[in-house]
Structures are given as structure tokens and as C-alpha cells.
Amino acid sequence: MLNINGIKRGIVIDHIKPGLGFKIFRELKLDEVDYTTALIKNAPSDKLGTKDLIKIDNEIDLDLDVLGLIDPDLTICIIENEQVVKKIKLALPKAVTGILQCKNPRCITSVEPHVETTFLLVDAATKAYKCEYCNSRTSL
Amino acid sequence: MLKGRHIIESTDLSLEELESLFQLAERIVEAPQRFSDRGRGKILATLFYEPSTRTRFSFEAAMLRLGGQVIGFSEPGSSSAAKGESIGDTIRTVGCYADAAVMRHPKEGAPRLASKFSSIPVINAGDGGHQHPTQTLTDLLTIRRLKGDISNKTIGLCGDLMFGRTVHSLVNALAQYDNLHFVFISPPELTIPPYILEELGSNTYEQTNDLEAVMGKLDILYMTRIQRERFFNEEEYLRLKGYYILDAEKMELAKEDMIVMHPLPRVDEIAPEVDRDPRAVYFQQAKFGMYIRMALIMELLGLGGE
């Protein structure tokens, strides 16, 4: 297996569904930072067969809602002194504000300026959300 | 207690709150003059961003019959919306003048948006193809008054079930009641959205495009208009608008105590000859609409039920 050095203090985003690592990497704007990061694609995984993995040698604030929307099954490991001190399992957020756009052309959010959309989770199994305003469904 | 609440969707009221509202409405139906002074000194704002005659008149008549007063606009061209004012700004301004606001808007979710900025109760009077909760209250009161209760019925809904907001609101509210069987009758192009079907609770349903085949089993037939304004394509509208026409011949297939309801206005989906049939209750329904709106305004403004 490819060997990437451990990190002293930072974050490892593990168990990312293969193919989604790059999307998360870009969503977190890790391609623009000046500290050490690593995106590992298609690493062997006992649980998933293969997985993507991101290592971040820095403490940063993560938007868990965004990560949960992209891949609710990933794991976030907080690293201190090269040890995992905390693991965070994600779930689909119950409500998502300001990220998704309503696709319904008759929805008020399509015409009214400065309205932040909110979508509410209606079915975690199908990743279905509904627009708070017009109730239109959208699936991730 | 509904004082200060917004009414945006038909499910905003619990069964207990609905029951309390219906009891007040029935007291008003029995003796409207007893309530003619309850709204004195209060102002209702009617904000109609889309043309409407009966809903606006119904609200205005309800407020006037309570002894209150009404301000508002009946088309956005005569309001500050024409100058590009946001809904949030409009409702905050109106809240300085009025005690409650009624809003109709062509865009879905507009009253919900208004309610987020509003210091006064906002009542949704129809938002696009989405919801029309006071029509639902009208429909439920009509069923209750004319059929005794709301549970244990076979209810046919016919016409535009895809864009028909009155249907969506009504079905959502009915889903809270027990032992209902819904018969959704529509052209294949205008079937009821799946998300409505998912929320029927323990009630059952069937879908068909054949009105005559199901007439005999219905306790209630709720007819709706195919709405021109919901179509982007005029040809499609013209093709579908004559799909169902309820006439005396079809009424012969129905139970003797079935009732025919319609949110009005009708175009040609109910032949005028049906008006003479005592089972046609749509004009009574319109009157119940005014009484239930009187009850709702009283509750939202805390004007006392007794």
C-alpha cells in the first residue's frame, strides 16, 4: 500500500466512497491551502473494498452539513500527537440551509432576492429532502 | 389557542384545533348576528399578488361581518411589489398597519416566506399550485355539516390533481382522519404527486381516469377545474380542459346521499343542469367558506369564541 506519513495534529476524513474524495477535497478548498494535505484515492478497505481518504495536517473548521450531504457514511478522525482522539460519524443533516437550490420554477426562492433556501430531510434511505417553502422534493 | 399563529399549510392545525374551529364556525352559522361586533377596531390586510374574486371577497366579507375593516390590494401592479419591494419588506410594513394579513401569491412558498418576517398572523390564501388552507377549512366544514362527520367516507377527487392546490391541501388535511378511502380521478397527465400519496397515513386510495366507473361508490365527489394559468402550453390546456364534465346522466350513477363539492370557480367541468340537483352543494360550500374564515380570524386575533 502507498505509504503517506502520519500527521501530528489535524484531521483524517476516512471511509469516503470511492470517487467522492476529490469532490470533498475541492469543496473544502484544500487545493488552495499552503499546509500539508493528501488525497488518497481507491485505497484498500476492509469495509468498503476501496475508499478515498483525505489527510489534513492542520486544524480546520469543517462544515459537517456539506460533508454529510456529499457522503453521509464517511468518518472524521481528529488527530492529536499522531493519535486519533475523536471520531465523528456523519449522518444526513435534518435541515440544510443555503446549499441546495430548489428546482421548482414556481417556488418563491426562484424569484425573491436574498432568500436563503432551507431543505428538510424527509427520507434518509432515499436521501430525499423537501423545500421548506414549496415542499418540492429533491434527492441528492 | 390559535392567537398569533400563521396559517400556511392545511396541516398547521391539529385535529383538536380543527375541531375547536369547526365548533366556533358552527355557532357562527347558527347565529351570525351574534358575532357582528367581535372584530370592531381590527384591520385585516388582503395582499393579493394574483387575481382572485371569491377568496378575497370571502375574507373581506368575513372581516366586515365581524365588524372589522379591510385594507389591501387585489393585484401586484397597484402595490409596491411593482416597484420591486421584497415580500419581507412588504409584510413588515403591513404589520405596522393591520392586525392580520391574508396573502395570495402565484409563487409557491411566498406566504411561508412572509411569515418569517411578520409580526402579525399571515394566512395563506393560495400560493401557486401548492396550498390553499382556508379552502381546505371550508371543505372540511362543508363535509362535517352535510355528512355528519369526516371519517369513514369514500372521497373522489376529480380533475387536475397535479397542480390543484385545493386538492393537495384537502388531501393532506383529510389524511389526519380515520378510515377514508380516496379515489383519485384524473387524466394520466395530471395525476396526484407521489409525495401527497406518501402522506395518506393509514387511509387507502385508488387511481383511475374513469369517473363513471367509480361514481357509484363515492360519498363525496370533489370536482376541480383544469386551471389555464398552471399550464405553460396552451395546446395542452385546451386538450385537457374538457376531459371531465359532470352532467345529470353521470349523477344518476351516484348514491342518493352523495354530495358534489367544487372550490369554484367552475368553467365547464360541471354542467349547469347539475346545479338543480340537491346533491350539488358547491354554493353552500362557498357560504361555509365565509363562516369558517370568520371563525379563523376570530381565533387568530384572539377575539373570543364565546
Short mmCIF file of C-alpha atoms in Angstrom, two decimals:
data_model
loop_
_atom_site.label_atom_id
_atom_site.label_comp_id
_atom_site.label_asym_id
_atom_site.label_seq_id
_atom_site.Cartn_x
_atom_site.Cartn_y
_atom_site.Cartn_z
CA MET A 1 0.00 0.00 0.00
CA LEU A 2 1.10 3.53 -0.72
CA ASN A 3 2.63 4.98 2.42
CA ILE A 4 1.71 8.51 3.42
CA ASN A 5 3.33 9.94 6.51
CA GLY A 6 1.15 10.29 9.61
CA ILE A 7 0.07 13.68 10.82
CA LYS A 8 0.79 15.21 14.21
CA ARG A 9 -2.25 17.38 14.66
CA GLY A 10 -5.07 17.61 12.20
CA ILE A 11 -7.90 15.71 10.57
CA VAL A 12 -8.31 12.50 8.62
CA ILE A 13 -11.50 12.09 6.63
CA ASP A 14 -11.85 8.33 6.24
CA HIS A 15 -14.21 5.86 4.57
CA ILE A 16 -15.07 8.24 1.75
CA LYS A 17 -16.97 6.49 -1.03
CA PRO A 18 -14.51 6.00 -3.94
CA GLY A 19 -14.75 8.88 -6.36
CA LEU A 20 -16.07 11.41 -3.83
CA GLY A 21 -12.69 12.25 -2.28
CA PHE A 22 -11.79 14.78 -4.97
CA LYS A 23 -15.20 16.49 -4.63
CA ILE A 24 -14.74 16.86 -0.88
CA PHE A 25 -11.13 17.99 -1.36
CA ARG A 26 -12.30 20.79 -3.62
CA GLU A 27 -15.36 21.61 -1.50
CA LEU A 28 -13.03 22.19 1.47
CA LYS A 29 -10.78 24.26 -0.84
CA LEU A 30 -7.80 22.11 0.15
CA ASP A 31 -6.32 22.70 -3.30
CA GLU A 32 -5.75 26.32 -2.28
CA VAL A 33 -4.09 25.89 1.14
CA ASP A 34 -0.37 26.10 1.98
CA TYR A 35 -0.22 23.39 4.68
CA THR A 36 0.24 19.68 4.01
CA THR A 37 -2.73 17.75 2.69
CA ALA A 38 -3.13 14.40 0.98
CA LEU A 39 -5.91 12.98 -1.15
CA ILE A 40 -5.68 9.22 -1.46
CA LYS A 41 -7.93 7.57 -4.00
CA ASN A 42 -9.01 3.96 -4.18
CA ALA A 43 -7.19 2.80 -1.06
CA PRO A 44 -7.96 -0.79 0.01
CA SER A 45 -10.65 -1.00 2.68
CA ASP A 46 -11.93 -3.99 4.69
CA LYS A 47 -15.33 -2.33 5.00
CA LEU A 48 -15.83 -0.83 1.56
CA GLY A 49 -13.46 -2.75 -0.71
CA THR A 50 -11.89 0.54 -1.73
CA LYS A 51 -12.21 4.01 -0.30
CA ASP A 52 -10.95 7.54 -0.68
CA LEU A 53 -9.16 9.26 2.18
CA ILE A 54 -8.10 12.82 2.94
CA LYS A 55 -5.38 13.81 5.41
CA ILE A 56 -5.14 17.40 6.58
CA ASP A 57 -2.12 18.45 8.61
CA ASN A 58 -3.90 21.33 10.25
CA GLU A 59 -6.92 22.08 12.45
CA ILE A 60 -9.71 23.48 10.32
CA ASP A 61 -13.42 24.05 10.75
CA LEU A 62 -15.42 21.53 8.77
CA ASP A 63 -18.95 22.16 7.57
CA LEU A 64 -20.44 18.84 8.63
CA ASP A 65 -23.69 19.57 6.78
CA VAL A 66 -21.87 19.87 3.47
CA LEU A 67 -19.80 16.74 4.14
CA GLY A 68 -22.94 14.87 5.24
CA LEU A 69 -24.68 15.83 2.01
CA ILE A 70 -21.77 14.63 -0.14
CA ASP A 71 -21.18 11.37 1.74
CA PRO A 72 -23.09 10.70 4.97
CA ASP A 73 -21.14 7.45 5.51
CA LEU A 74 -17.67 8.92 5.90
CA THR A 75 -15.79 9.15 9.21
CA ILE A 76 -13.91 12.16 10.52
CA CYS A 77 -10.93 11.43 12.79
CA ILE A 78 -9.44 14.22 14.88
CA ILE A 79 -5.71 13.68 15.36
CA GLU A 80 -3.56 14.98 18.23
CA ASN A 81 0.05 13.86 18.80
CA GLU A 82 -0.36 11.39 15.95
CA GLN A 83 -3.21 9.67 17.80
CA VAL A 84 -6.90 9.57 16.95
CA VAL A 85 -8.57 11.38 19.87
CA LYS A 86 -12.07 11.63 18.46
CA LYS A 87 -14.13 10.01 15.71
CA ILE A 88 -17.18 11.70 14.25
CA LYS A 89 -19.71 9.64 12.29
CA LEU A 90 -21.79 11.73 9.96
CA ALA A 91 -25.44 11.46 9.15
CA LEU A 92 -27.59 13.28 6.66
CA PRO A 93 -28.40 16.67 8.16
CA LYS A 94 -32.04 17.15 9.23
CA ALA A 95 -32.07 20.58 7.62
CA VAL A 96 -29.78 22.13 5.03
CA THR A 97 -29.70 25.89 4.70
CA GLY A 98 -28.16 27.90 1.91
CA ILE A 99 -26.61 24.99 -0.01
CA LEU A 100 -29.24 23.37 -2.22
CA GLN A 101 -31.31 25.23 -4.79
CA CYS A 102 -34.99 24.47 -5.35
CA LYS A 103 -35.61 23.14 -8.85
CA ASN A 104 -39.29 24.10 -8.86
CA PRO A 105 -39.64 27.11 -11.21
CA ARG A 106 -42.82 28.12 -9.36
CA CYS A 107 -41.04 28.29 -5.98
CA ILE A 108 -40.73 31.72 -4.36
CA THR A 109 -36.99 31.12 -3.91
CA SER A 110 -36.61 31.26 -7.72
CA VAL A 111 -37.62 34.93 -7.88
CA GLU A 112 -37.35 36.57 -4.47
CA PRO A 113 -33.94 38.15 -3.83
CA HIS A 114 -31.86 37.36 -0.74
CA VAL A 115 -33.85 34.29 0.30
CA GLU A 116 -31.79 31.52 1.81
CA THR A 117 -33.20 28.13 0.87
CA THR A 118 -33.81 25.52 3.52
CA PHE A 119 -34.38 21.87 2.74
CA LEU A 120 -35.74 19.43 5.29
CA LEU A 121 -34.86 15.72 5.33
CA VAL A 122 -37.94 13.58 4.62
CA ASP A 123 -36.42 10.16 3.88
CA ALA A 124 -32.86 9.28 4.87
CA ALA A 125 -32.95 5.99 2.93
CA THR A 126 -33.51 7.74 -0.40
CA LYS A 127 -31.68 10.92 0.70
CA ALA A 128 -34.84 12.87 -0.11
CA TYR A 129 -35.24 16.45 1.02
CA LYS A 130 -38.13 18.85 0.60
CA CYS A 131 -38.03 22.58 0.08
CA GLU A 132 -39.25 24.36 3.19
CA TYR A 133 -41.18 26.82 1.06
CA CYS A 134 -42.87 24.84 -1.72
CA ASN A 135 -42.43 21.24 -0.44
CA SER A 136 -40.88 20.13 -3.75
CA ARG A 137 -38.76 17.04 -3.34
CA THR A 138 -35.14 16.77 -4.31
CA SER A 139 -32.86 13.79 -3.94
CA LEU A 140 -29.13 14.04 -3.52
CA MET B 1 -55.32 28.54 21.14
CA LEU B 2 -54.53 29.95 17.71
CA LYS B 3 -53.91 33.56 18.69
CA GLY B 4 -50.92 35.00 16.83
CA ARG B 5 -50.33 31.89 14.72
CA HIS B 6 -49.68 31.78 10.97
CA ILE B 7 -51.80 29.50 8.77
CA ILE B 8 -49.61 28.46 5.86
CA GLU B 9 -50.45 24.82 5.21
CA SER B 10 -53.58 22.81 5.86
CA THR B 11 -51.68 20.63 8.32
CA ASP B 12 -50.73 23.59 10.50
CA LEU B 13 -53.78 22.84 12.63
CA SER B 14 -54.08 19.73 14.79
CA LEU B 15 -57.29 17.71 14.88
CA GLU B 16 -58.16 19.30 18.25
CA GLU B 17 -57.59 22.80 16.86
CA LEU B 18 -59.67 21.97 13.80
CA GLU B 19 -62.47 20.66 15.98
CA SER B 20 -62.46 23.79 18.10
CA LEU B 21 -62.51 25.97 14.97
CA PHE B 22 -65.41 23.99 13.47
CA GLN B 23 -67.41 24.33 16.67
CA LEU B 24 -66.94 28.09 16.59
CA ALA B 25 -67.82 28.19 12.86
CA GLU B 26 -71.00 26.22 13.52
CA ARG B 27 -72.01 28.66 16.22
CA ILE B 28 -71.49 31.44 13.68
CA VAL B 29 -73.53 29.54 11.05
CA GLU B 30 -76.41 29.24 13.53
CA ALA B 31 -76.46 32.92 14.53
CA PRO B 32 -74.04 35.15 12.54
CA GLN B 33 -75.50 38.35 14.01
CA ARG B 34 -74.20 37.38 17.47
CA PHE B 35 -70.65 37.86 16.16
CA SER B 36 -71.15 41.09 14.21
CA ASP B 37 -69.19 43.19 16.68
CA ARG B 38 -66.27 40.92 17.56
CA GLY B 39 -63.84 42.49 15.08
CA ARG B 40 -64.55 46.11 15.87
CA GLY B 41 -61.35 48.17 15.75
CA LYS B 42 -59.39 45.45 13.95
CA ILE B 43 -57.95 45.65 10.44
CA LEU B 44 -57.34 42.78 8.03
CA ALA B 45 -54.87 43.32 5.16
CA THR B 46 -55.55 41.40 1.96
CA LEU B 47 -52.38 41.12 -0.13
CA PHE B 48 -53.36 39.60 -3.46
CA TYR B 49 -50.44 39.26 -5.84
CA GLU B 50 -52.65 37.21 -8.16
CA PRO B 51 -56.23 37.89 -9.25
CA SER B 52 -58.93 36.28 -7.14
CA THR B 53 -62.52 37.20 -6.67
CA ARG B 54 -64.15 34.76 -4.34
CA THR B 55 -61.32 34.10 -1.90
CA ARG B 56 -60.68 37.81 -1.48
CA PHE B 57 -64.39 38.61 -1.21
CA SER B 58 -64.84 35.75 1.24
CA PHE B 59 -62.10 37.08 3.53
CA GLU B 60 -63.28 40.66 3.20
CA ALA B 61 -66.90 39.72 3.82
CA ALA B 62 -65.82 37.64 6.82
CA MET B 63 -63.94 40.57 8.35
CA LEU B 64 -66.72 43.06 7.59
CA ARG B 65 -69.33 40.72 9.11
CA LEU B 66 -67.23 40.64 12.26
CA GLY B 67 -67.40 44.43 12.37
CA GLY B 68 -63.74 44.88 11.38
CA GLN B 69 -62.19 46.72 8.47
CA VAL B 70 -60.12 45.74 5.44
CA ILE B 71 -57.17 47.27 3.58
CA GLY B 72 -55.16 45.77 0.73
CA PHE B 73 -54.52 45.37 -2.95
CA SER B 74 -56.01 42.98 -5.45
CA GLU B 75 -53.20 42.88 -7.99
CA PRO B 76 -49.47 43.48 -7.58
CA GLY B 77 -49.48 46.24 -10.21
CA SER B 78 -51.22 48.52 -7.74
CA SER B 79 -48.83 47.75 -4.88
CA SER B 80 -45.21 48.42 -4.01
CA ALA B 81 -44.39 44.94 -5.33
CA ALA B 82 -44.50 46.54 -8.78
CA LYS B 83 -41.58 48.72 -7.65
CA GLY B 84 -39.61 45.62 -6.72
CA GLU B 85 -40.23 45.55 -2.98
CA SER B 86 -39.42 42.23 -1.33
CA ILE B 87 -42.09 40.19 0.40
CA GLY B 88 -40.25 40.58 3.68
CA ASP B 89 -40.34 44.37 3.46
CA THR B 90 -43.99 44.41 2.40
CA ILE B 91 -45.19 42.26 5.27
CA ARG B 92 -43.15 44.17 7.86
CA THR B 93 -44.72 47.40 6.65
CA VAL B 94 -48.22 45.95 6.55
CA GLY B 95 -47.67 44.69 10.10
CA CYS B 96 -47.43 48.33 11.20
CA TYR B 97 -50.98 48.99 9.98
CA ALA B 98 -53.01 45.79 10.20
CA ASP B 99 -53.77 43.08 12.77
CA ALA B 100 -53.58 40.13 10.37
CA ALA B 101 -52.64 39.63 6.71
CA VAL B 102 -54.11 37.37 4.06
CA MET B 103 -51.77 36.61 1.17
CA ARG B 104 -52.34 35.12 -2.25
CA HIS B 105 -49.26 34.76 -4.44
CA PRO B 106 -48.50 32.96 -7.72
CA LYS B 107 -45.20 31.66 -6.35
CA GLU B 108 -45.23 28.65 -4.06
CA GLY B 109 -43.97 29.28 -0.55
CA ALA B 110 -44.46 33.07 -0.65
CA PRO B 111 -46.73 33.13 2.46
CA ARG B 112 -44.21 30.95 4.34
CA LEU B 113 -41.53 33.47 3.47
CA ALA B 114 -43.77 36.34 4.59
CA SER B 115 -44.48 34.60 7.90
CA LYS B 116 -40.75 34.57 8.72
CA PHE B 117 -40.70 38.36 8.72
CA SER B 118 -44.18 39.05 10.04
CA SER B 119 -45.22 40.41 13.42
CA ILE B 120 -48.89 39.68 12.65
CA PRO B 121 -50.61 36.40 11.67
CA VAL B 122 -50.22 35.53 7.98
CA ILE B 123 -52.93 33.46 6.33
CA ASN B 124 -52.11 31.72 3.07
CA ALA B 125 -54.94 32.37 0.61
CA GLY B 126 -53.35 30.23 -2.10
CA ASP B 127 -49.74 30.04 -3.29
CA GLY B 128 -49.25 28.75 -6.84
CA GLY B 129 -50.05 25.07 -7.09
CA HIS B 130 -49.02 24.47 -3.51
CA GLN B 131 -51.52 25.06 -0.70
CA HIS B 132 -54.82 26.76 0.00
CA PRO B 133 -55.53 26.01 3.66
CA THR B 134 -58.64 28.15 4.13
CA GLN B 135 -60.27 26.44 1.16
CA THR B 136 -59.50 23.21 2.99
CA LEU B 137 -61.13 24.51 6.16
CA THR B 138 -64.14 25.40 4.00
CA ASP B 139 -64.22 21.91 2.52
CA LEU B 140 -63.87 20.18 5.89
CA LEU B 141 -66.62 22.29 7.45
CA THR B 142 -68.87 21.52 4.46
CA ILE B 143 -68.30 17.77 4.82
CA ARG B 144 -68.86 17.96 8.56
CA ARG B 145 -72.07 19.99 8.24
CA LEU B 146 -73.57 17.99 5.38
CA LYS B 147 -72.28 14.48 6.05
CA GLY B 148 -72.28 14.44 9.85
CA ASP B 149 -68.59 13.71 10.32
CA ILE B 150 -65.41 13.49 8.31
CA SER B 151 -64.17 9.93 8.98
CA ASN B 152 -65.40 6.71 7.32
CA LYS B 153 -66.00 8.10 3.84
CA THR B 154 -65.11 7.31 0.24
CA ILE B 155 -63.96 10.57 -1.28
CA GLY B 156 -63.44 11.05 -5.00
CA LEU B 157 -61.26 13.92 -6.18
CA CYS B 158 -61.57 14.64 -9.88
CA GLY B 159 -59.78 16.86 -12.39
CA ASP B 160 -56.39 18.50 -12.14
CA LEU B 161 -54.83 16.63 -9.26
CA MET B 162 -51.28 17.58 -10.20
CA PHE B 163 -51.44 21.37 -9.98
CA GLY B 164 -54.67 21.66 -7.97
CA ARG B 165 -53.63 23.25 -4.70
CA THR B 166 -57.08 22.83 -3.19
CA VAL B 167 -56.76 19.09 -3.71
CA HIS B 168 -53.28 18.95 -2.19
CA SER B 169 -54.33 20.93 0.86
CA LEU B 170 -57.53 18.95 1.33
CA VAL B 171 -55.92 15.53 1.00
CA ASN B 172 -53.16 16.50 3.44
CA ALA B 173 -55.74 17.56 6.00
CA LEU B 174 -58.05 14.59 5.43
CA ALA B 175 -55.11 12.22 5.94
CA GLN B 176 -55.34 13.06 9.65
CA TYR B 177 -58.78 11.44 9.84
CA ASP B 178 -59.57 7.72 10.05
CA ASN B 179 -60.88 5.14 7.65
CA LEU B 180 -61.05 7.20 4.50
CA HIS B 181 -60.79 5.75 1.02
CA PHE B 182 -59.56 8.20 -1.61
CA VAL B 183 -60.40 7.79 -5.28
CA PHE B 184 -58.12 9.99 -7.37
CA ILE B 185 -59.72 10.59 -10.78
CA SER B 186 -57.56 12.44 -13.31
CA PRO B 187 -56.15 12.33 -16.83
CA PRO B 188 -52.81 10.46 -16.83
CA GLU B 189 -51.03 13.78 -17.40
CA LEU B 190 -52.48 15.34 -14.24
CA THR B 191 -52.17 12.62 -11.59
CA ILE B 192 -51.66 13.47 -7.96
CA PRO B 193 -47.99 13.97 -6.95
CA PRO B 194 -46.40 10.95 -5.26
CA TYR B 195 -45.43 12.96 -2.17
CA ILE B 196 -49.12 13.51 -1.42
CA LEU B 197 -49.80 9.78 -1.67
CA GLU B 198 -46.94 9.05 0.72
CA GLU B 199 -48.66 11.03 3.43
CA LEU B 200 -52.08 9.37 3.50
CA GLY B 201 -51.36 7.63 6.79
CA SER B 202 -53.48 4.54 7.35
CA ASN B 203 -56.06 5.58 4.73
CA THR B 204 -56.37 3.76 1.40
CA TYR B 205 -56.55 5.01 -2.16
CA GLU B 206 -57.02 4.09 -5.80
CA GLN B 207 -56.26 5.99 -9.00
CA THR B 208 -58.30 5.98 -12.20
CA ASN B 209 -59.14 8.16 -15.20
CA ASP B 210 -62.70 6.78 -15.43
CA LEU B 211 -65.15 8.95 -13.48
CA GLU B 212 -68.27 6.99 -14.45
CA ALA B 213 -66.79 3.69 -13.28
CA VAL B 214 -66.33 4.95 -9.71
CA MET B 215 -69.35 7.28 -9.31
CA GLY B 216 -71.45 4.68 -7.51
CA LYS B 217 -69.03 4.14 -4.65
CA LEU B 218 -68.45 7.78 -3.70
CA ASP B 219 -69.84 9.53 -0.62
CA ILE B 220 -68.28 12.80 -1.74
CA LEU B 221 -67.21 13.93 -5.21
CA TYR B 222 -64.82 16.87 -5.19
CA MET B 223 -64.63 18.34 -8.69
CA THR B 224 -61.86 20.73 -9.71
CA ARG B 225 -61.19 22.97 -12.64
CA ILE B 226 -58.36 22.37 -15.09
CA GLN B 227 -56.54 25.66 -14.50
CA ARG B 228 -55.30 27.52 -17.55
CA GLU B 229 -52.80 29.52 -15.51
CA ARG B 230 -50.92 26.38 -14.42
CA PHE B 231 -50.03 25.42 -17.99
CA PHE B 232 -47.03 26.71 -19.89
CA ASN B 233 -48.52 25.27 -23.09
CA GLU B 234 -51.94 26.50 -24.31
CA GLU B 235 -52.48 23.46 -26.57
CA GLU B 236 -52.02 21.10 -23.65
CA TYR B 237 -54.56 23.09 -21.63
CA LEU B 238 -57.14 23.03 -24.41
CA ARG B 239 -56.70 19.28 -24.83
CA LEU B 240 -57.27 18.55 -21.14
CA LYS B 241 -59.86 21.10 -20.09
CA GLY B 242 -62.87 19.12 -21.37
CA TYR B 243 -61.65 15.79 -20.01
CA TYR B 244 -64.34 15.53 -17.31
CA ILE B 245 -67.81 17.03 -17.46
CA LEU B 246 -70.17 16.10 -14.68
CA ASP B 247 -73.73 16.08 -16.00
CA ALA B 248 -77.16 14.79 -14.97
CA GLU B 249 -76.51 11.46 -16.67
CA LYS B 250 -73.41 10.79 -14.57
CA MET B 251 -75.22 11.96 -11.44
CA GLU B 252 -77.71 9.12 -11.96
CA LEU B 253 -74.87 6.70 -11.23
CA ALA B 254 -74.20 8.28 -7.83
CA LYS B 255 -75.55 7.43 -4.39
CA GLU B 256 -78.65 9.33 -3.30
CA ASP B 257 -76.80 10.98 -0.45
CA MET B 258 -73.55 11.70 -2.26
CA ILE B 259 -72.54 15.35 -2.28
CA VAL B 260 -70.77 17.19 -5.11
CA MET B 261 -68.30 19.83 -3.98
CA HIS B 262 -66.23 22.28 -6.00
CA PRO B 263 -63.88 25.03 -4.79
CA LEU B 264 -65.19 27.33 -7.60
CA PRO B 265 -64.91 28.99 -9.99
CA ARG B 266 -66.06 26.27 -12.35
CA VAL B 267 -65.70 26.51 -16.08
CA ASP B 268 -67.31 23.59 -17.85
CA GLU B 269 -66.46 20.62 -15.62
CA ILE B 270 -69.93 20.70 -14.05
CA ALA B 271 -72.88 21.18 -16.41
CA PRO B 272 -75.35 23.86 -15.21
CA GLU B 273 -78.12 21.23 -15.10
CA VAL B 274 -76.38 19.66 -12.09
CA ASP B 275 -77.00 22.85 -10.09
CA ARG B 276 -80.64 21.80 -9.70
CA ASP B 277 -79.63 18.50 -8.11
CA PRO B 278 -79.86 18.79 -4.30
CA ARG B 279 -76.62 16.84 -4.07
CA ALA B 280 -74.77 19.78 -5.67
CA VAL B 281 -73.57 21.72 -2.63
CA TYR B 282 -70.88 24.00 -4.06
CA PHE B 283 -72.73 27.25 -3.43
CA GLN B 284 -73.48 26.25 0.16
CA GLN B 285 -69.79 25.40 0.37
CA ALA B 286 -68.89 28.98 -0.63
CA LYS B 287 -71.05 30.30 2.20
CA PHE B 288 -69.45 27.95 4.69
CA GLY B 289 -66.16 29.40 3.45
CA MET B 290 -67.08 32.82 4.74
CA TYR B 291 -68.19 31.44 8.11
CA ILE B 292 -65.03 29.40 8.65
CA ARG B 293 -62.94 32.46 7.75
CA MET B 294 -64.86 34.47 10.34
CA ALA B 295 -64.02 31.78 12.89
CA LEU B 296 -60.37 31.70 11.84
CA ILE B 297 -59.95 35.48 12.02
CA MET B 298 -61.55 35.46 15.48
CA GLU B 299 -59.19 32.74 16.70
CA LEU B 300 -56.02 34.26 15.21
CA LEU B 301 -56.82 37.68 16.65
CA GLY B 302 -57.96 36.27 20.00
CA LEU B 303 -61.41 37.81 19.65
CA GLY B 304 -63.07 35.28 21.93
CA GLY B 305 -65.05 32.25 20.92
CA GLU B 306 -67.93 32.73 23.31
#
